């Protein structure tokens, strides 16, 4: 039938769009019921609820729900798709009958015959659940405060001790990791001395379609220092969890040889483009690392512009553009690198 064929075509286009927007690991065929063309959608609110609430209101439970979709032959010409929320909880919030009724009411209000509905409904559902979580967590914290009001002094002492214990543990862990990555060199008296990590400077963040980019740089004069800067930067748990940490460096040795190399870290061709930027601005004795946290929406070639833009902005602010930069002993490094020998490491 022509109408059913049109519906099927529209459904396939909607499924393709949802997969492209959210990713195949978020919106996918139900592996347990793929024959009936049921789809699973995992709506995660982790990043949204973290940015919308203070740390004292954040839940240690995972803030997400799973929804199962079925596309009847009448959708979207006359009927909406069928859906079922299979999760009993979103974080500590119970998805009870009252909440489900509110969600279903909005679902029916949004549906217009002949038009797809899932993306618009998911965007509304996300905001709806965030608000419910904030209200629920605020209420829980208020109740806990009232219940424990008589034990405030003991609780405060216990909390302070716990914070101090955690802080000591983190400091010890950081100390052990730094000891593991410590770099040494041999001085003129054949004594082993440690190399301190150069100062690492981070720039402003750039957000583009939920992806976030941040550039970091440090002055370096040797390959051991390059490795030391990278390893030290990875001590930052947020940086270590970035989807990509793209790197490029340029160093002029005492014998005039120019050392330079790059690393894409999974972002194909990004490292080479970052190195090309360093060559264009003639920055020397420097390592630049750009962290990218993927936001779920593909940027295409624009991602290279974002990477180079945050890198160039930081280079300019630190005085590396135009052959500048900090060389050995804190001195500015000059231009004239075009006639130097180049060696990759």
Coordinates of C-alpha atoms in Angstrom, one line a residue, residues 208-209 211 213 267-268 273 292 294 297-307:
X208 CA 31.1 23.4 19.5
X209 CA 28.0 21.2 19.2
X211 CA 32.3 18.9 21.9
X213 CA 38.3 21.7 23.1
X267 CA 41.7 12.0 15.7
X268 CA 43.0 11.1 12.2
X273 CA 47.6 19.8 11.2
X292 CA 38.8 17.1 22.9
X294 CA 33.4 14.4 22.1
X297 CA 27.6 15.1 17.3
X298 CA 30.0 14.7 14.4
X299 CA 31.7 18.0 13.4
X300 CA 33.3 16.9 10.2
X301 CA 36.2 19.1 9.0
X302 CA 35.2 21.8 11.4
X303 CA 36.9 19.9 14.2
X304 CA 40.3 20.7 12.7
X305 CA 39.5 24.4 12.8
X306 CA 38.4 24.1 16.4
X307 CA 41.6 22.3 17.4

